[in-house]
């Protein structure tokens, strides 16, 4: 009887590696580029080149928004890619912004500033861990797919850098204690249970007659981002923070409608019974099984 080859032999391992589709590597390469951008942002911040450091964070956020869509487009999703994406988000939107703020101003508060930076980084990691743990929760209501729980890590990273944007557009620099309080506030929003618009309500498909307008808007956005980056990031961060109460009210409205629909669909609310009109029930009928009444 012929012996089967050991699957641990080098030849079979190389054969299995060759069978990995190239399309599964493309999203992972984009994610690795995002990690490189986040690590480079930390280095640039240490060297005092804060504008380039913030540009690297914005570039990492753009890559983070691209890799998942590219994976779905070319059907290159994988468990490895999902874990790598979470690692990249923790580095780029948890550790990097915290260190940038610390090297920029929070170091003036010494240990207090370092604690604020650490809390933000840890909050980013907790936010990502909770997202991964509840992503496949079967108990979620259908409308909950349009909302995140807490501010997403990329948007939290872009918003927490708002004090730096203000300085770059010519506004006076905020005192270090206010920057620390703002950093802790964004960290709290990331780990909170606040319902936040996810952006999925926009939809993933574009009507044919809207393709050209969408392309023009994207080009316009990129042009404004390149020409007026700090003004755009400042306005975008403020608008996003102001929209958080709207997302909370929208979620509560959906939740209330879902409760009302569930209450209306209960058997006891389907039609009035004799007891609702205080009509006496015949004892003989009362003794019968419910299925016969």
CSV table of C-alpha atoms in Angstrom, one decimal:
chain,number,residue,atom,x,y,z
A,1,UNK,CA,0.0,0.0,0.0
A,2,UNK,CA,1.5,3.3,-1.1
A,3,UNK,CA,2.1,5.8,1.7
A,4,UNK,CA,0.5,9.2,1.3
A,5,UNK,CA,3.0,12.1,1.2
A,6,UNK,CA,3.4,14.1,4.4
A,7,UNK,CA,1.5,17.4,4.0
A,8,UNK,CA,4.3,19.1,6.0
A,9,UNK,CA,6.9,18.4,3.3
A,10,UNK,CA,8.4,21.5,1.7
A,11,UNK,CA,7.1,20.6,-1.7
A,12,UNK,CA,3.5,20.5,-0.6
A,13,UNK,CA,3.9,23.7,1.4
A,14,UNK,CA,5.3,25.5,-1.7
A,15,UNK,CA,2.4,24.0,-3.8
A,16,UNK,CA,-0.2,25.3,-1.4
A,17,UNK,CA,1.4,28.8,-1.4
A,18,UNK,CA,1.3,28.9,-5.2
A,19,UNK,CA,-2.4,28.2,-5.1
A,20,UNK,CA,-3.2,31.4,-3.2
A,21,UNK,CA,-5.0,33.7,-5.6
A,22,UNK,CA,-3.2,36.9,-6.4
A,23,UNK,CA,-6.4,38.8,-5.8
A,24,UNK,CA,-6.2,38.0,-2.1
A,25,UNK,CA,-2.8,39.6,-1.9
A,26,UNK,CA,-3.8,43.0,-3.4
A,27,UNK,CA,-5.9,44.2,-0.4
A,28,UNK,CA,-3.2,43.0,2.0
A,29,UNK,CA,-0.5,45.0,0.2
A,30,UNK,CA,-2.7,48.1,0.5
A,31,UNK,CA,-3.1,47.5,4.2
A,32,UNK,CA,0.7,47.1,4.6
A,33,UNK,CA,1.1,50.5,2.8
A,34,UNK,CA,-1.3,52.0,5.3
A,35,UNK,CA,0.9,50.6,8.2
A,36,UNK,CA,4.0,52.1,6.6
A,37,UNK,CA,2.2,55.5,6.4
A,38,UNK,CA,1.3,55.3,10.1
A,39,UNK,CA,4.8,54.4,11.2
A,40,UNK,CA,6.2,57.1,9.0
A,41,UNK,CA,3.8,59.6,10.6
A,42,UNK,CA,5.3,58.7,14.0
A,43,UNK,CA,8.9,59.2,12.7
A,44,UNK,CA,8.0,62.6,11.1
A,45,UNK,CA,6.4,63.7,14.4
A,46,UNK,CA,9.5,62.9,16.3
A,47,UNK,CA,11.5,64.9,13.8
A,48,UNK,CA,9.1,67.9,14.2
A,49,UNK,CA,7.7,67.7,10.7
A,50,UNK,CA,4.1,67.8,11.9
A,51,UNK,CA,2.4,68.8,8.7
A,52,UNK,CA,3.9,65.8,6.9
A,53,UNK,CA,3.0,63.6,9.8
A,54,UNK,CA,-0.7,64.6,9.6
A,55,UNK,CA,-0.6,64.1,5.8
A,56,UNK,CA,0.7,60.5,6.4
A,57,UNK,CA,-2.3,59.9,8.8
A,58,UNK,CA,-4.7,61.2,6.2
A,59,UNK,CA,-3.1,59.0,3.6
A,60,UNK,CA,-3.4,56.0,5.9
A,61,UNK,CA,-7.1,56.8,6.4
A,62,UNK,CA,-7.6,56.9,2.6
A,63,UNK,CA,-5.9,53.6,2.2
A,64,UNK,CA,-8.0,52.1,5.0
A,65,UNK,CA,-11.2,53.1,3.2
A,66,UNK,CA,-9.9,51.6,0.0
A,67,UNK,CA,-8.6,48.2,1.0
A,68,UNK,CA,-11.9,46.7,2.1
A,69,UNK,CA,-13.7,48.0,-1.0
A,70,UNK,CA,-11.0,46.6,-3.2
A,71,UNK,CA,-11.2,43.2,-1.4
A,72,UNK,CA,-15.0,43.1,-2.0
A,73,UNK,CA,-14.7,44.2,-5.6
A,74,UNK,CA,-12.2,41.6,-6.6
A,75,UNK,CA,-13.5,39.0,-4.2
A,76,UNK,CA,-10.2,38.9,-2.2
A,77,UNK,CA,-11.6,38.8,1.3
A,78,UNK,CA,-9.8,36.6,3.8
A,79,UNK,CA,-9.6,36.1,7.6
A,80,UNK,CA,-5.9,37.0,7.4
A,81,UNK,CA,-6.7,40.3,5.7
A,82,UNK,CA,-9.3,41.1,8.3
A,83,UNK,CA,-6.9,40.5,11.2
A,84,UNK,CA,-4.2,42.5,9.4
A,85,UNK,CA,-6.6,45.4,8.8
A,86,UNK,CA,-7.4,45.5,12.6
A,87,UNK,CA,-3.7,45.6,13.4
A,88,UNK,CA,-3.2,48.4,10.9
A,89,UNK,CA,-6.1,50.5,12.3
A,90,UNK,CA,-4.6,50.2,15.9
A,91,UNK,CA,-1.2,51.4,14.7
A,92,UNK,CA,-2.4,54.1,12.4
A,93,UNK,CA,-5.4,55.5,14.3
A,94,UNK,CA,-4.6,54.6,17.9
A,95,UNK,CA,-0.9,54.7,18.5
A,96,UNK,CA,0.2,57.2,15.8
A,97,UNK,CA,-2.2,60.0,16.6
A,98,UNK,CA,-1.5,59.7,20.3
A,99,UNK,CA,2.2,59.9,19.8
A,100,UNK,CA,1.8,62.8,17.4
A,101,UNK,CA,-0.2,64.8,19.9
A,102,UNK,CA,2.2,63.9,22.7
A,103,UNK,CA,5.3,65.0,20.8
A,104,UNK,CA,3.5,68.2,19.6
A,105,UNK,CA,2.0,69.5,22.8
A,106,UNK,CA,0.9,67.0,25.4
A,107,UNK,CA,4.5,66.5,26.6
A,108,UNK,CA,4.2,69.9,28.3
A,109,UNK,CA,1.9,68.2,30.8
A,110,UNK,CA,4.6,65.6,31.5
A,111,UNK,CA,2.9,62.5,33.0
A,112,UNK,CA,-0.6,63.8,32.6
A,113,UNK,CA,-0.1,64.3,28.9
A,114,UNK,CA,1.4,60.9,28.5
A,115,UNK,CA,-1.6,59.3,30.3
A,116,UNK,CA,-4.0,61.2,28.0
A,117,UNK,CA,-2.1,59.9,25.0
A,118,UNK,CA,-2.1,56.3,26.3
A,119,UNK,CA,-5.8,56.4,27.1
A,120,UNK,CA,-6.5,57.5,23.5
A,121,UNK,CA,-4.4,54.7,22.1
A,122,UNK,CA,-5.9,52.1,24.3
A,123,UNK,CA,-9.4,53.3,23.5
A,124,UNK,CA,-8.6,52.8,19.8
A,125,UNK,CA,-7.6,49.2,20.5
A,126,UNK,CA,-10.7,48.6,22.6
A,127,UNK,CA,-12.9,50.1,19.9
A,128,UNK,CA,-11.5,47.8,17.3
A,129,UNK,CA,-11.7,44.7,19.5
A,130,UNK,CA,-15.4,45.5,20.2
A,131,UNK,CA,-16.1,46.0,16.5
A,132,UNK,CA,-14.5,42.6,15.7
A,133,UNK,CA,-16.4,40.8,18.5
A,134,UNK,CA,-19.8,42.2,17.6
A,135,UNK,CA,-19.5,42.2,13.8
A,136,UNK,CA,-21.4,38.9,13.4
A,137,UNK,CA,-23.9,39.4,16.3
A,138,UNK,CA,-27.1,37.7,15.2
A,139,UNK,CA,-29.2,39.7,17.7
A,140,UNK,CA,-28.7,43.0,16.0
A,141,UNK,CA,-31.8,44.6,14.5
A,142,UNK,CA,-31.7,45.0,10.8
A,143,UNK,CA,-31.5,48.8,10.9
A,144,UNK,CA,-28.4,48.6,13.2
A,145,UNK,CA,-26.3,47.7,10.1
A,146,UNK,CA,-26.4,51.4,9.1
A,147,UNK,CA,-24.8,52.5,12.4
A,148,UNK,CA,-21.5,52.0,14.2
A,149,UNK,CA,-21.3,51.7,18.0
A,150,UNK,CA,-19.0,54.5,19.0
A,151,UNK,CA,-16.9,56.8,16.8
A,152,UNK,CA,-14.9,54.6,14.3
A,153,UNK,CA,-11.1,54.6,14.9
A,154,UNK,CA,-10.2,56.4,11.6
A,155,UNK,CA,-12.6,59.2,12.2
A,156,UNK,CA,-11.6,59.4,15.8
A,157,UNK,CA,-8.0,59.8,14.8
A,158,UNK,CA,-8.8,62.5,12.3
A,159,UNK,CA,-11.0,64.4,14.8
A,160,UNK,CA,-8.5,64.2,17.7
A,161,UNK,CA,-5.9,66.1,15.6
A,162,UNK,CA,-8.3,69.1,15.3
A,163,UNK,CA,-6.1,71.3,17.6
A,164,UNK,CA,-3.3,70.9,15.2
A,165,UNK,CA,-5.4,71.8,12.2
A,166,UNK,CA,-6.5,75.0,13.9
A,167,UNK,CA,-2.9,76.0,14.4
A,168,UNK,CA,-2.0,75.3,10.8
A,169,UNK,CA,-4.8,77.6,9.5
A,170,UNK,CA,-3.6,80.5,11.7
A,171,UNK,CA,-5.8,80.1,14.8
A,172,UNK,CA,-4.1,80.5,18.3
A,173,UNK,CA,-2.8,77.3,19.8
A,174,UNK,CA,-5.0,75.9,22.5
A,175,UNK,CA,-3.6,75.4,26.0
A,176,UNK,CA,-2.2,72.0,26.7
A,177,UNK,CA,-4.8,71.1,29.3
A,178,UNK,CA,-7.6,71.8,26.9
A,179,UNK,CA,-5.9,69.6,24.2
A,180,UNK,CA,-5.6,66.8,26.8
A,181,UNK,CA,-9.3,67.1,27.7
A,182,UNK,CA,-10.3,67.1,24.0
A,183,UNK,CA,-8.1,64.0,23.5
A,184,UNK,CA,-9.8,62.2,26.4
A,185,UNK,CA,-13.3,63.3,25.1
A,186,UNK,CA,-12.6,61.7,21.6
A,187,UNK,CA,-11.3,58.6,23.4
A,188,UNK,CA,-14.6,58.4,25.3
A,189,UNK,CA,-16.6,58.8,22.1
A,190,UNK,CA,-14.7,55.9,20.6
A,191,UNK,CA,-15.5,53.4,23.4
A,192,UNK,CA,-19.0,54.7,24.1
A,193,UNK,CA,-22.2,53.0,23.1
A,194,UNK,CA,-23.2,56.1,21.0
A,195,UNK,CA,-24.9,55.1,17.7
A,196,UNK,CA,-23.0,56.7,14.8
A,197,UNK,CA,-23.9,56.9,11.1
A,198,UNK,CA,-21.7,54.2,9.3
A,199,UNK,CA,-22.0,55.6,5.8
A,200,UNK,CA,-23.5,52.4,4.5
A,201,UNK,CA,-26.9,54.1,4.1
A,202,UNK,CA,-25.5,55.8,1.0
A,203,UNK,CA,-25.3,52.4,-0.8
A,204,UNK,CA,-22.7,50.6,-2.7
A,205,UNK,CA,-24.1,51.1,-6.2
A,206,UNK,CA,-24.4,54.2,-8.3
A,207,UNK,CA,-27.0,54.8,-10.9
A,208,UNK,CA,-25.6,55.1,-14.5
A,209,UNK,CA,-26.7,58.7,-14.9
A,210,UNK,CA,-25.0,59.6,-11.6
A,211,UNK,CA,-21.5,58.2,-12.5
A,212,UNK,CA,-20.1,61.4,-14.0
A,213,UNK,CA,-21.4,63.8,-11.2
A,214,UNK,CA,-19.9,61.4,-8.6
A,215,UNK,CA,-16.6,61.4,-10.5
A,216,UNK,CA,-16.6,65.2,-10.7
A,217,UNK,CA,-17.3,65.4,-6.9
A,218,UNK,CA,-14.5,63.0,-6.1
A,219,UNK,CA,-12.0,65.0,-8.2
A,220,UNK,CA,-13.2,68.2,-6.6
A,221,UNK,CA,-12.8,66.8,-3.1
A,222,UNK,CA,-9.2,65.6,-3.9
A,223,UNK,CA,-8.4,69.0,-5.4
A,224,UNK,CA,-9.7,70.8,-2.3
A,225,UNK,CA,-7.9,68.4,0.0
A,226,UNK,CA,-4.6,69.1,-1.8
A,227,UNK,CA,-5.1,72.9,-2.0
A,228,UNK,CA,-6.7,73.6,1.4
A,229,UNK,CA,-6.0,70.5,3.5
A,230,UNK,CA,-6.2,72.0,7.0
A,231,UNK,CA,-9.3,74.1,6.2
A,232,UNK,CA,-11.0,71.0,4.8
A,233,UNK,CA,-10.0,68.8,7.7
A,234,UNK,CA,-11.0,71.4,10.3
A,235,UNK,CA,-14.5,71.9,8.7
A,236,UNK,CA,-14.9,68.2,8.2
A,237,UNK,CA,-14.0,67.4,11.8
A,238,UNK,CA,-16.4,70.0,13.2
A,239,UNK,CA,-19.2,68.9,11.0
A,240,UNK,CA,-18.7,65.3,12.0
A,241,UNK,CA,-18.7,66.0,15.7
A,242,UNK,CA,-21.8,68.1,15.3
A,243,UNK,CA,-23.6,65.3,13.4
A,244,UNK,CA,-23.2,62.8,16.3
A,245,UNK,CA,-26.4,63.9,18.1
A,246,UNK,CA,-28.3,63.5,14.8
A,247,UNK,CA,-27.1,59.9,14.4
A,248,UNK,CA,-28.2,59.2,18.0
A,249,UNK,CA,-31.7,60.6,17.4
A,250,UNK,CA,-32.0,58.7,14.1
A,251,UNK,CA,-31.1,55.4,15.8
A,252,UNK,CA,-33.6,56.1,18.6
A,253,UNK,CA,-36.3,56.8,16.1
A,254,UNK,CA,-35.6,53.5,14.3
A,255,UNK,CA,-35.5,51.7,17.6
A,256,UNK,CA,-38.9,53.2,18.6
A,257,UNK,CA,-40.5,52.2,15.3
A,258,UNK,CA,-39.1,48.7,15.7
A,259,UNK,CA,-40.6,48.3,19.2
A,260,UNK,CA,-44.0,49.6,17.9
A,261,UNK,CA,-43.9,47.2,15.0
A,262,UNK,CA,-43.0,44.3,17.3
A,263,UNK,CA,-45.8,45.2,19.7
A,264,UNK,CA,-48.3,45.5,16.9
A,265,UNK,CA,-47.3,42.0,15.6
A,266,UNK,CA,-47.8,40.3,18.9
A,267,UNK,CA,-50.8,37.8,19.0
A,268,UNK,CA,-52.5,39.7,21.9
A,269,UNK,CA,-52.6,42.9,19.8
A,270,UNK,CA,-53.8,41.3,16.6
A,271,UNK,CA,-57.6,41.5,17.4
A,272,UNK,CA,-59.7,42.4,20.3
A,273,UNK,CA,-61.0,39.6,22.6
A,274,UNK,CA,-64.0,39.1,24.8
A,275,UNK,CA,-62.2,40.3,27.9
A,276,UNK,CA,-61.3,43.6,26.1
A,277,UNK,CA,-65.0,44.4,26.0
A,278,UNK,CA,-65.8,43.0,29.5
A,279,UNK,CA,-68.0,40.2,27.9
A,280,UNK,CA,-68.5,37.2,30.2
A,281,UNK,CA,-67.0,34.0,28.9
A,282,UNK,CA,-69.0,30.8,28.9
A,283,UNK,CA,-67.5,28.4,31.6
A,284,UNK,CA,-67.9,25.6,29.2
A,285,UNK,CA,-65.8,27.4,26.6
A,286,UNK,CA,-63.3,28.5,29.2
A,287,UNK,CA,-62.6,24.8,30.1
A,288,UNK,CA,-61.8,23.9,26.5
A,289,UNK,CA,-58.2,23.9,25.3
A,290,UNK,CA,-56.9,27.2,24.0
A,291,UNK,CA,-56.5,25.9,20.5
A,292,UNK,CA,-60.3,25.2,20.3
A,293,UNK,CA,-61.4,28.6,21.6
